[in-house]
PDB file of C-alpha atoms in Angstrom:
ATOM      1  CA  MET A   1      18.975-119.294 120.995  1.00  0.00           C
ATOM      2  CA  ARG A   2      19.991-116.209 123.343  1.00  0.00           C
ATOM      3  CA  VAL A   3      18.857-116.602 127.260  1.00  0.00           C
ATOM      4  CA  VAL A   4      18.876-114.238 129.920  1.00  0.00           C
ATOM      5  CA  ILE A   5      19.633-116.068 133.378  1.00  0.00           C
ATOM      6  CA  ALA A   6      18.674-114.577 136.787  1.00  0.00           C
ATOM      7  CA  GLU A   7      20.147-116.720 139.644  1.00  0.00           C
ATOM      8  CA  ASP A   8      20.801-116.016 142.794  1.00  0.00           C
ATOM      9  CA  ALA A   9      23.295-119.266 143.937  1.00  0.00           C
ATOM     10  CA  VAL A  10      25.802-118.741 142.480  1.00  0.00           C
ATOM     11  CA  LEU A  11      26.863-122.124 141.877  1.00  0.00           C
ATOM     12  CA  LEU A  12      23.165-122.923 140.274  1.00  0.00           C
ATOM     13  CA  ARG A  13      23.672-119.865 138.021  1.00  0.00           C
ATOM     14  CA  GLU A  14      26.986-120.481 136.708  1.00  0.00           C
ATOM     15  CA  GLY A  15      25.633-124.427 136.213  1.00  0.00           C
ATOM     16  CA  LEU A  16      22.925-123.689 134.013  1.00  0.00           C
ATOM     17  CA  VAL A  17      25.136-120.824 131.919  1.00  0.00           C
ATOM     18  CA  GLY A  18      27.817-124.139 131.461  1.00  0.00           C
ATOM     19  CA  LEU A  19      24.318-126.328 130.606  1.00  0.00           C
ATOM     20  CA  LEU A  20      23.411-124.290 127.897  1.00  0.00           C
ATOM     21  CA  GLU A  21      25.996-123.296 126.882  1.00  0.00           C
ATOM     22  CA  ARG A  22      27.139-126.974 125.971  1.00  0.00           C
ATOM     23  CA  PHE A  23      23.392-127.521 124.073  1.00  0.00           C
ATOM     24  CA  GLY A  24      24.910-124.753 121.638  1.00  0.00           C
ATOM     25  CA  HIS A  25      22.836-121.498 123.443  1.00  0.00           C
ATOM     26  CA  GLU A  26      24.478-118.461 123.980  1.00  0.00           C
ATOM     27  CA  VAL A  27      24.061-116.554 127.706  1.00  0.00           C
ATOM     28  CA  VAL A  28      23.667-113.091 127.341  1.00  0.00           C
ATOM     29  CA  ALA A  29      23.509-112.239 130.792  1.00  0.00           C
ATOM     30  CA  ALA A  30      23.359-114.143 133.605  1.00  0.00           C
ATOM     31  CA  VAL A  31      22.263-112.221 137.095  1.00  0.00           C
ATOM     32  CA  GLY A  32      21.714-112.258 140.542  1.00  0.00           C
ATOM     33  CA  ASP A  33      18.665-110.451 141.496  1.00  0.00           C
ATOM     34  CA  ALA A  34      15.189-108.689 139.915  1.00  0.00           C
ATOM     35  CA  GLU A  35      16.491-105.697 139.164  1.00  0.00           C
ATOM     36  CA  ALA A  36      19.460-106.273 137.012  1.00  0.00           C
ATOM     37  CA  LEU A  37      17.363-109.291 134.942  1.00  0.00           C
ATOM     38  CA  THR A  38      14.870-106.730 134.178  1.00  0.00           C
ATOM     39  CA  GLU A  39      17.713-104.300 132.919  1.00  0.00           C
ATOM     40  CA  ALA A  40      19.458-107.177 131.209  1.00  0.00           C
ATOM     41  CA  ALA A  41      16.035-108.598 129.407  1.00  0.00           C
ATOM     42  CA  MET A  42      14.923-105.256 128.552  1.00  0.00           C
ATOM     43  CA  ALA A  43      18.587-104.656 127.174  1.00  0.00           C
ATOM     44  CA  HIS A  44      18.993-107.639 125.186  1.00  0.00           C
ATOM     45  CA  ARG A  45      16.003-108.724 124.401  1.00  0.00           C
ATOM     46  CA  PRO A  46      16.709-112.382 124.188  1.00  0.00           C
ATOM     47  CA  ASP A  47      14.991-115.677 122.981  1.00  0.00           C
ATOM     48  CA  VAL A  48      14.492-116.487 126.323  1.00  0.00           C
ATOM     49  CA  VAL A  49      14.222-115.314 129.932  1.00  0.00           C
ATOM     50  CA  VAL A  50      14.856-118.576 132.930  1.00  0.00           C
ATOM     51  CA  THR A  51      14.489-116.984 136.145  1.00  0.00           C
ATOM     52  CA  ASP A  52      14.347-118.017 140.061  1.00  0.00           C
ATOM     53  CA  VAL A  53      11.064-116.974 142.521  1.00  0.00           C
ATOM     54  CA  ARG A  54      13.045-115.317 145.471  1.00  0.00           C
ATOM     55  CA  MET A  55      15.686-113.428 144.574  1.00  0.00           C
ATOM     56  CA  PRO A  56      17.527-110.565 146.446  1.00  0.00           C
ATOM     57  CA  PRO A  57      16.582-108.267 148.312  1.00  0.00           C
ATOM     58  CA  GLY A  58      13.079-109.713 149.962  1.00  0.00           C
ATOM     59  CA  PHE A  59      13.703-113.562 148.800  1.00  0.00           C
ATOM     60  CA  THR A  60       9.985-113.454 148.457  1.00  0.00           C
ATOM     61  CA  ASP A  61       8.769-113.174 145.365  1.00  0.00           C
ATOM     62  CA  GLU A  62      10.854-110.392 142.726  1.00  0.00           C
ATOM     63  CA  GLY A  63      11.915-112.659 140.367  1.00  0.00           C
ATOM     64  CA  LEU A  64       8.701-113.823 139.542  1.00  0.00           C
ATOM     65  CA  ARG A  65       7.126-110.534 139.385  1.00  0.00           C
ATOM     66  CA  ALA A  66       9.545-109.890 136.846  1.00  0.00           C
ATOM     67  CA  ALA A  67       8.610-112.524 135.188  1.00  0.00           C
ATOM     68  CA  ILE A  68       5.595-111.269 134.666  1.00  0.00           C
ATOM     69  CA  GLY A  69       6.160-107.668 133.878  1.00  0.00           C
ATOM     70  CA  LEU A  70       8.947-109.091 131.033  1.00  0.00           C
ATOM     71  CA  ARG A  71       5.934-111.023 129.592  1.00  0.00           C
ATOM     72  CA  ALA A  72       3.883-108.847 129.528  1.00  0.00           C
ATOM     73  CA  GLU A  73       6.653-106.780 127.037  1.00  0.00           C
ATOM     74  CA  GLY A  74       6.494-109.836 125.311  1.00  0.00           C
ATOM     75  CA  LEU A  75       9.441-112.039 126.473  1.00  0.00           C
ATOM     76  CA  PRO A  76       9.323-115.834 126.725  1.00  0.00           C
ATOM     77  CA  VAL A  77       9.428-116.502 130.316  1.00  0.00           C
ATOM     78  CA  LEU A  78      10.860-120.140 131.937  1.00  0.00           C
ATOM     79  CA  VAL A  79      10.804-120.376 135.917  1.00  0.00           C
ATOM     80  CA  LEU A  80      12.535-122.536 137.261  1.00  0.00           C
ATOM     81  CA  SER A  81      11.932-122.795 141.229  1.00  0.00           C
ATOM     82  CA  GLN A  82      12.242-124.737 144.729  1.00  0.00           C
ATOM     83  CA  TYR A  83       8.603-122.969 145.674  1.00  0.00           C
ATOM     84  CA  VAL A  84       5.414-122.238 144.193  1.00  0.00           C
ATOM     85  CA  GLU A  85       4.240-118.707 144.719  1.00  0.00           C
ATOM     86  CA  GLN A  86       0.313-119.217 143.615  1.00  0.00           C
ATOM     87  CA  THR A  87      -0.473-115.152 143.323  1.00  0.00           C
ATOM     88  CA  TYR A  88       1.214-114.321 141.045  1.00  0.00           C
ATOM     89  CA  ALA A  89       2.178-117.655 139.293  1.00  0.00           C
ATOM     90  CA  ALA A  90      -1.083-117.565 138.497  1.00  0.00           C
ATOM     91  CA  GLU A  91      -1.072-114.653 136.741  1.00  0.00           C
ATOM     92  CA  LEU A  92       1.708-115.911 135.490  1.00  0.00           C
ATOM     93  CA  VAL A  93      -0.121-119.131 133.851  1.00  0.00           C
ATOM     94  CA  ASP A  94      -2.405-116.766 132.880  1.00  0.00           C
ATOM     95  CA  ALA A  95      -0.459-115.173 130.011  1.00  0.00           C
ATOM     96  CA  GLY A  96      -0.845-118.434 128.354  1.00  0.00           C
ATOM     97  CA  GLU A  97       1.658-118.406 125.338  1.00  0.00           C
ATOM     98  CA  GLY A  98       5.611-118.539 126.320  1.00  0.00           C
ATOM     99  CA  VAL A  99       5.425-119.010 129.986  1.00  0.00           C
ATOM    100  CA  GLY A 100       6.700-121.842 131.873  1.00  0.00           C
ATOM    101  CA  TYR A 101       7.018-122.706 135.744  1.00  0.00           C
ATOM    102  CA  LEU A 102       9.242-125.816 136.400  1.00  0.00           C
ATOM    103  CA  LEU A 103      10.327-127.214 140.031  1.00  0.00           C
ATOM    104  CA  LYS A 104      14.116-127.789 140.370  1.00  0.00           C
ATOM    105  CA  ASP A 105      13.915-130.758 142.443  1.00  0.00           C
ATOM    106  CA  ARG A 106      11.131-132.947 139.982  1.00  0.00           C
ATOM    107  CA  ILE A 107      13.427-132.290 136.611  1.00  0.00           C
ATOM    108  CA  GLY A 108      14.904-135.754 136.408  1.00  0.00           C
ATOM    109  CA  GLU A 109      16.932-135.544 132.748  1.00  0.00           C
ATOM    110  CA  VAL A 110      18.133-132.534 132.001  1.00  0.00           C
ATOM    111  CA  SER A 111      16.914-133.322 127.982  1.00  0.00           C
ATOM    112  CA  GLU A 112      13.952-132.265 129.764  1.00  0.00           C
ATOM    113  CA  PHE A 113      15.007-128.782 131.014  1.00  0.00           C
ATOM    114  CA  VAL A 114      16.399-128.021 127.750  1.00  0.00           C
ATOM    115  CA  ASP A 115      13.515-129.122 125.580  1.00  0.00           C
ATOM    116  CA  ALA A 116      11.055-127.509 127.993  1.00  0.00           C
ATOM    117  CA  LEU A 117      13.566-123.972 127.882  1.00  0.00           C
ATOM    118  CA  ASP A 118      12.986-124.588 123.228  1.00  0.00           C
ATOM    119  CA  ARG A 119       9.379-124.710 123.483  1.00  0.00           C
ATOM    120  CA  VAL A 120       8.698-122.017 125.959  1.00  0.00           C
ATOM    121  CA  ALA A 121      10.572-119.977 123.524  1.00  0.00           C
ATOM    122  CA  LYS A 122       9.033-120.535 120.377  1.00  0.00           C
ATOM    123  CA  GLY A 123       5.559-119.522 122.346  1.00  0.00           C
ATOM    124  CA  GLY A 124       4.628-122.887 124.197  1.00  0.00           C
ATOM    125  CA  MET A 125       3.381-123.319 127.620  1.00  0.00           C
ATOM    126  CA  VAL A 126       5.135-125.621 130.238  1.00  0.00           C
ATOM    127  CA  VAL A 127       3.731-125.935 133.354  1.00  0.00           C
ATOM    128  CA  ASP A 128       5.102-128.719 136.533  1.00  0.00           C
ATOM    129  CA  PRO A 129       1.690-130.061 137.196  1.00  0.00           C
ATOM    130  CA  GLU A 130       2.645-129.960 140.698  1.00  0.00           C
ATOM    131  CA  VAL A 131       2.037-125.861 140.096  1.00  0.00           C
ATOM    132  CA  VAL A 132      -1.171-126.926 138.007  1.00  0.00           C
ATOM    133  CA  ARG A 133      -1.606-128.910 141.402  1.00  0.00           C
ATOM    134  CA  GLN A 134      -1.822-126.318 143.997  1.00  0.00           C
ATOM    135  CA  LEU A 135      -2.739-123.950 141.316  1.00  0.00           C
ATOM    136  CA  LEU A 136      -6.097-124.931 140.827  1.00  0.00           C
ATOM    137  CA  GLY A 137      -6.566-125.976 144.099  1.00  0.00           C
ATOM    138  CA  ARG A 138      -6.190-122.052 144.598  1.00  0.00           C
ATOM    139  CA  ARG A 139      -9.192-121.482 142.196  1.00  0.00           C
ATOM    140  CA  ARG A 140     -11.164-123.838 143.742  1.00  0.00           C
ATOM    141  CA  ASP A 141     -11.692-121.723 147.195  1.00  0.00           C
ATOM    142  CA  PRO A 142     -14.118-119.576 145.474  1.00  0.00           C
ATOM    143  CA  LEU A 143     -17.000-122.401 144.381  1.00  0.00           C
ATOM    144  CA  ARG A 144     -16.723-123.681 147.594  1.00  0.00           C
ATOM    145  CA  ARG A 145     -18.801-120.296 148.439  1.00  0.00           C
ATOM    146  CA  LEU A 146     -21.610-121.749 146.440  1.00  0.00           C
ATOM    147  CA  THR A 147     -24.933-124.123 147.419  1.00  0.00           C
ATOM    148  CA  PRO A 148     -25.371-127.243 145.495  1.00  0.00           C
ATOM    149  CA  ARG A 149     -27.924-125.544 143.543  1.00  0.00           C
ATOM    150  CA  GLU A 150     -26.142-122.269 143.033  1.00  0.00           C
ATOM    151  CA  LEU A 151     -23.191-124.698 140.894  1.00  0.00           C
ATOM    152  CA  GLU A 152     -26.106-126.226 139.430  1.00  0.00           C
ATOM    153  CA  VAL A 153     -26.940-122.599 138.115  1.00  0.00           C
ATOM    154  CA  LEU A 154     -23.562-122.114 137.184  1.00  0.00           C
ATOM    155  CA  GLY A 155     -22.963-124.985 135.229  1.00  0.00           C
ATOM    156  CA  LEU A 156     -25.831-124.608 133.141  1.00  0.00           C
ATOM    157  CA  ILE A 157     -24.606-120.966 132.568  1.00  0.00           C
ATOM    158  CA  ALA A 158     -21.558-122.779 131.229  1.00  0.00           C
ATOM    159  CA  GLU A 159     -23.979-124.088 128.789  1.00  0.00           C
ATOM    160  CA  GLY A 160     -25.072-121.172 127.056  1.00  0.00           C
ATOM    161  CA  ARG A 161     -28.170-121.415 128.744  1.00  0.00           C
ATOM    162  CA  SER A 162     -30.226-118.557 129.117  1.00  0.00           C
ATOM    163  CA  ASN A 163     -32.112-117.289 132.071  1.00  0.00           C
ATOM    164  CA  ALA A 164     -35.417-118.758 131.340  1.00  0.00           C
ATOM    165  CA  SER A 165     -33.948-121.977 129.860  1.00  0.00           C
ATOM    166  CA  ILE A 166     -32.383-122.349 133.067  1.00  0.00           C
ATOM    167  CA  ALA A 167     -35.479-122.016 134.899  1.00  0.00           C
ATOM    168  CA  ARG A 168     -37.258-124.588 132.809  1.00  0.00           C
ATOM    169  CA  GLU A 169     -34.642-127.297 133.096  1.00  0.00           C
ATOM    170  CA  LEU A 170     -34.846-126.628 136.901  1.00  0.00           C
ATOM    171  CA  VAL A 171     -38.427-126.090 137.631  1.00  0.00           C
ATOM    172  CA  VAL A 172     -38.521-122.755 139.069  1.00  0.00           C
ATOM    173  CA  THR A 173     -39.170-119.037 138.299  1.00  0.00           C
ATOM    174  CA  ASP A 174     -37.174-117.413 136.348  1.00  0.00           C
ATOM    175  CA  ALA A 175     -37.107-114.481 139.447  1.00  0.00           C
ATOM    176  CA  ALA A 176     -35.371-117.266 141.786  1.00  0.00           C
ATOM    177  CA  VAL A 177     -33.129-117.639 139.023  1.00  0.00           C
ATOM    178  CA  ALA A 178     -31.808-114.674 138.725  1.00  0.00           C
ATOM    179  CA  LYS A 179     -31.895-114.351 142.840  1.00  0.00           C
ATOM    180  CA  HIS A 180     -29.541-117.876 142.231  1.00  0.00           C
ATOM    181  CA  ILE A 181     -27.523-115.409 139.882  1.00  0.00           C
ATOM    182  CA  ALA A 182     -26.878-112.650 141.882  1.00  0.00           C
ATOM    183  CA  ASN A 183     -25.717-114.697 144.116  1.00  0.00           C
ATOM    184  CA  ILE A 184     -23.110-116.687 142.215  1.00  0.00           C
ATOM    185  CA  PHE A 185     -21.997-113.124 141.170  1.00  0.00           C
ATOM    186  CA  ALA A 186     -21.910-112.167 145.138  1.00  0.00           C
ATOM    187  CA  LYS A 187     -19.902-114.971 145.828  1.00  0.00           C
ATOM    188  CA  LEU A 188     -16.978-115.037 143.641  1.00  0.00           C
ATOM    189  CA  ASP A 189     -16.437-111.094 144.467  1.00  0.00           C
ATOM    190  CA  LEU A 190     -17.497-110.147 140.289  1.00  0.00           C
ATOM    191  CA  PRO A 191     -17.415-106.613 140.207  1.00  0.00           C
ATOM    192  CA  PRO A 192     -21.101-104.965 138.971  1.00  0.00           C
ATOM    193  CA  ALA A 193     -20.770-104.726 136.123  1.00  0.00           C
ATOM    194  CA  ALA A 194     -23.121-105.184 132.370  1.00  0.00           C
ATOM    195  CA  ASP A 195     -24.975-108.555 133.206  1.00  0.00           C
ATOM    196  CA  GLY A 196     -23.259-110.099 130.405  1.00  0.00           C
ATOM    197  CA  HIS A 197     -19.325-109.897 130.920  1.00  0.00           C
ATOM    198  CA  ARG A 198     -20.049-111.223 134.243  1.00  0.00           C
ATOM    199  CA  ARG A 199     -21.930-114.540 133.138  1.00  0.00           C
ATOM    200  CA  VAL A 200     -18.221-114.654 131.108  1.00  0.00           C
ATOM    201  CA  LEU A 201     -16.114-114.178 133.990  1.00  0.00           C
ATOM    202  CA  ALA A 202     -18.498-116.646 136.246  1.00  0.00           C
ATOM    203  CA  VAL A 203     -18.156-119.280 133.581  1.00  0.00           C
ATOM    204  CA  LEU A 204     -14.267-118.286 133.194  1.00  0.00           C
ATOM    205  CA  ALA A 205     -14.349-119.163 137.192  1.00  0.00           C
ATOM    206  CA  TYR A 206     -16.533-122.556 136.747  1.00  0.00           C
ATOM    207  CA  LEU A 207     -14.145-123.891 133.285  1.00  0.00           C
ATOM    208  CA  ARG A 208     -10.431-122.916 136.051  1.00  0.00           C
ATOM    209  CA  THR A 209     -11.519-125.740 138.638  1.00  0.00           C
TER     210      THR A 209
END
């Protein structure tokens, strides 16, 4: 398997190179910043990219943003970090296939990391449970704005119910259901669009909790 590594800590970067070569993989490039990562990955088109999150020059989220860009180019990406950068992590995980996000201090065995890398390269998804927990906590926030009745209405929408069916279920008028749904759209910050499209977006928000 051909791999590109991005890690600003020299000792860890060289350690990863040696580790992967020991398992029979070819490290085609090992770089120390996000710009070099993008250049190397696009030049070599590896089977998988391994990158840290916080890298020069700003040491914030450069590596993760680069990872998102490379995934959009069709390259499998495994993020290996000490941190969960929630905003961009959510965007990366939403890609669904060929992505991974592991926390360095929670990898108990070398074989776990190598196996995860192989699964990501083959189009799988590997996400540390702590990353999942933090992302779910973040994604629940919008639903906290909803009243119990609005959550009930959203749950029925998720079941595929029409407005009339929801009204019968809750023993309210169609107008009352329409008002609840309008409030749901507003509280979930869903942009004005066709009602059908916004219903789908609302259901996705509900299912992500």
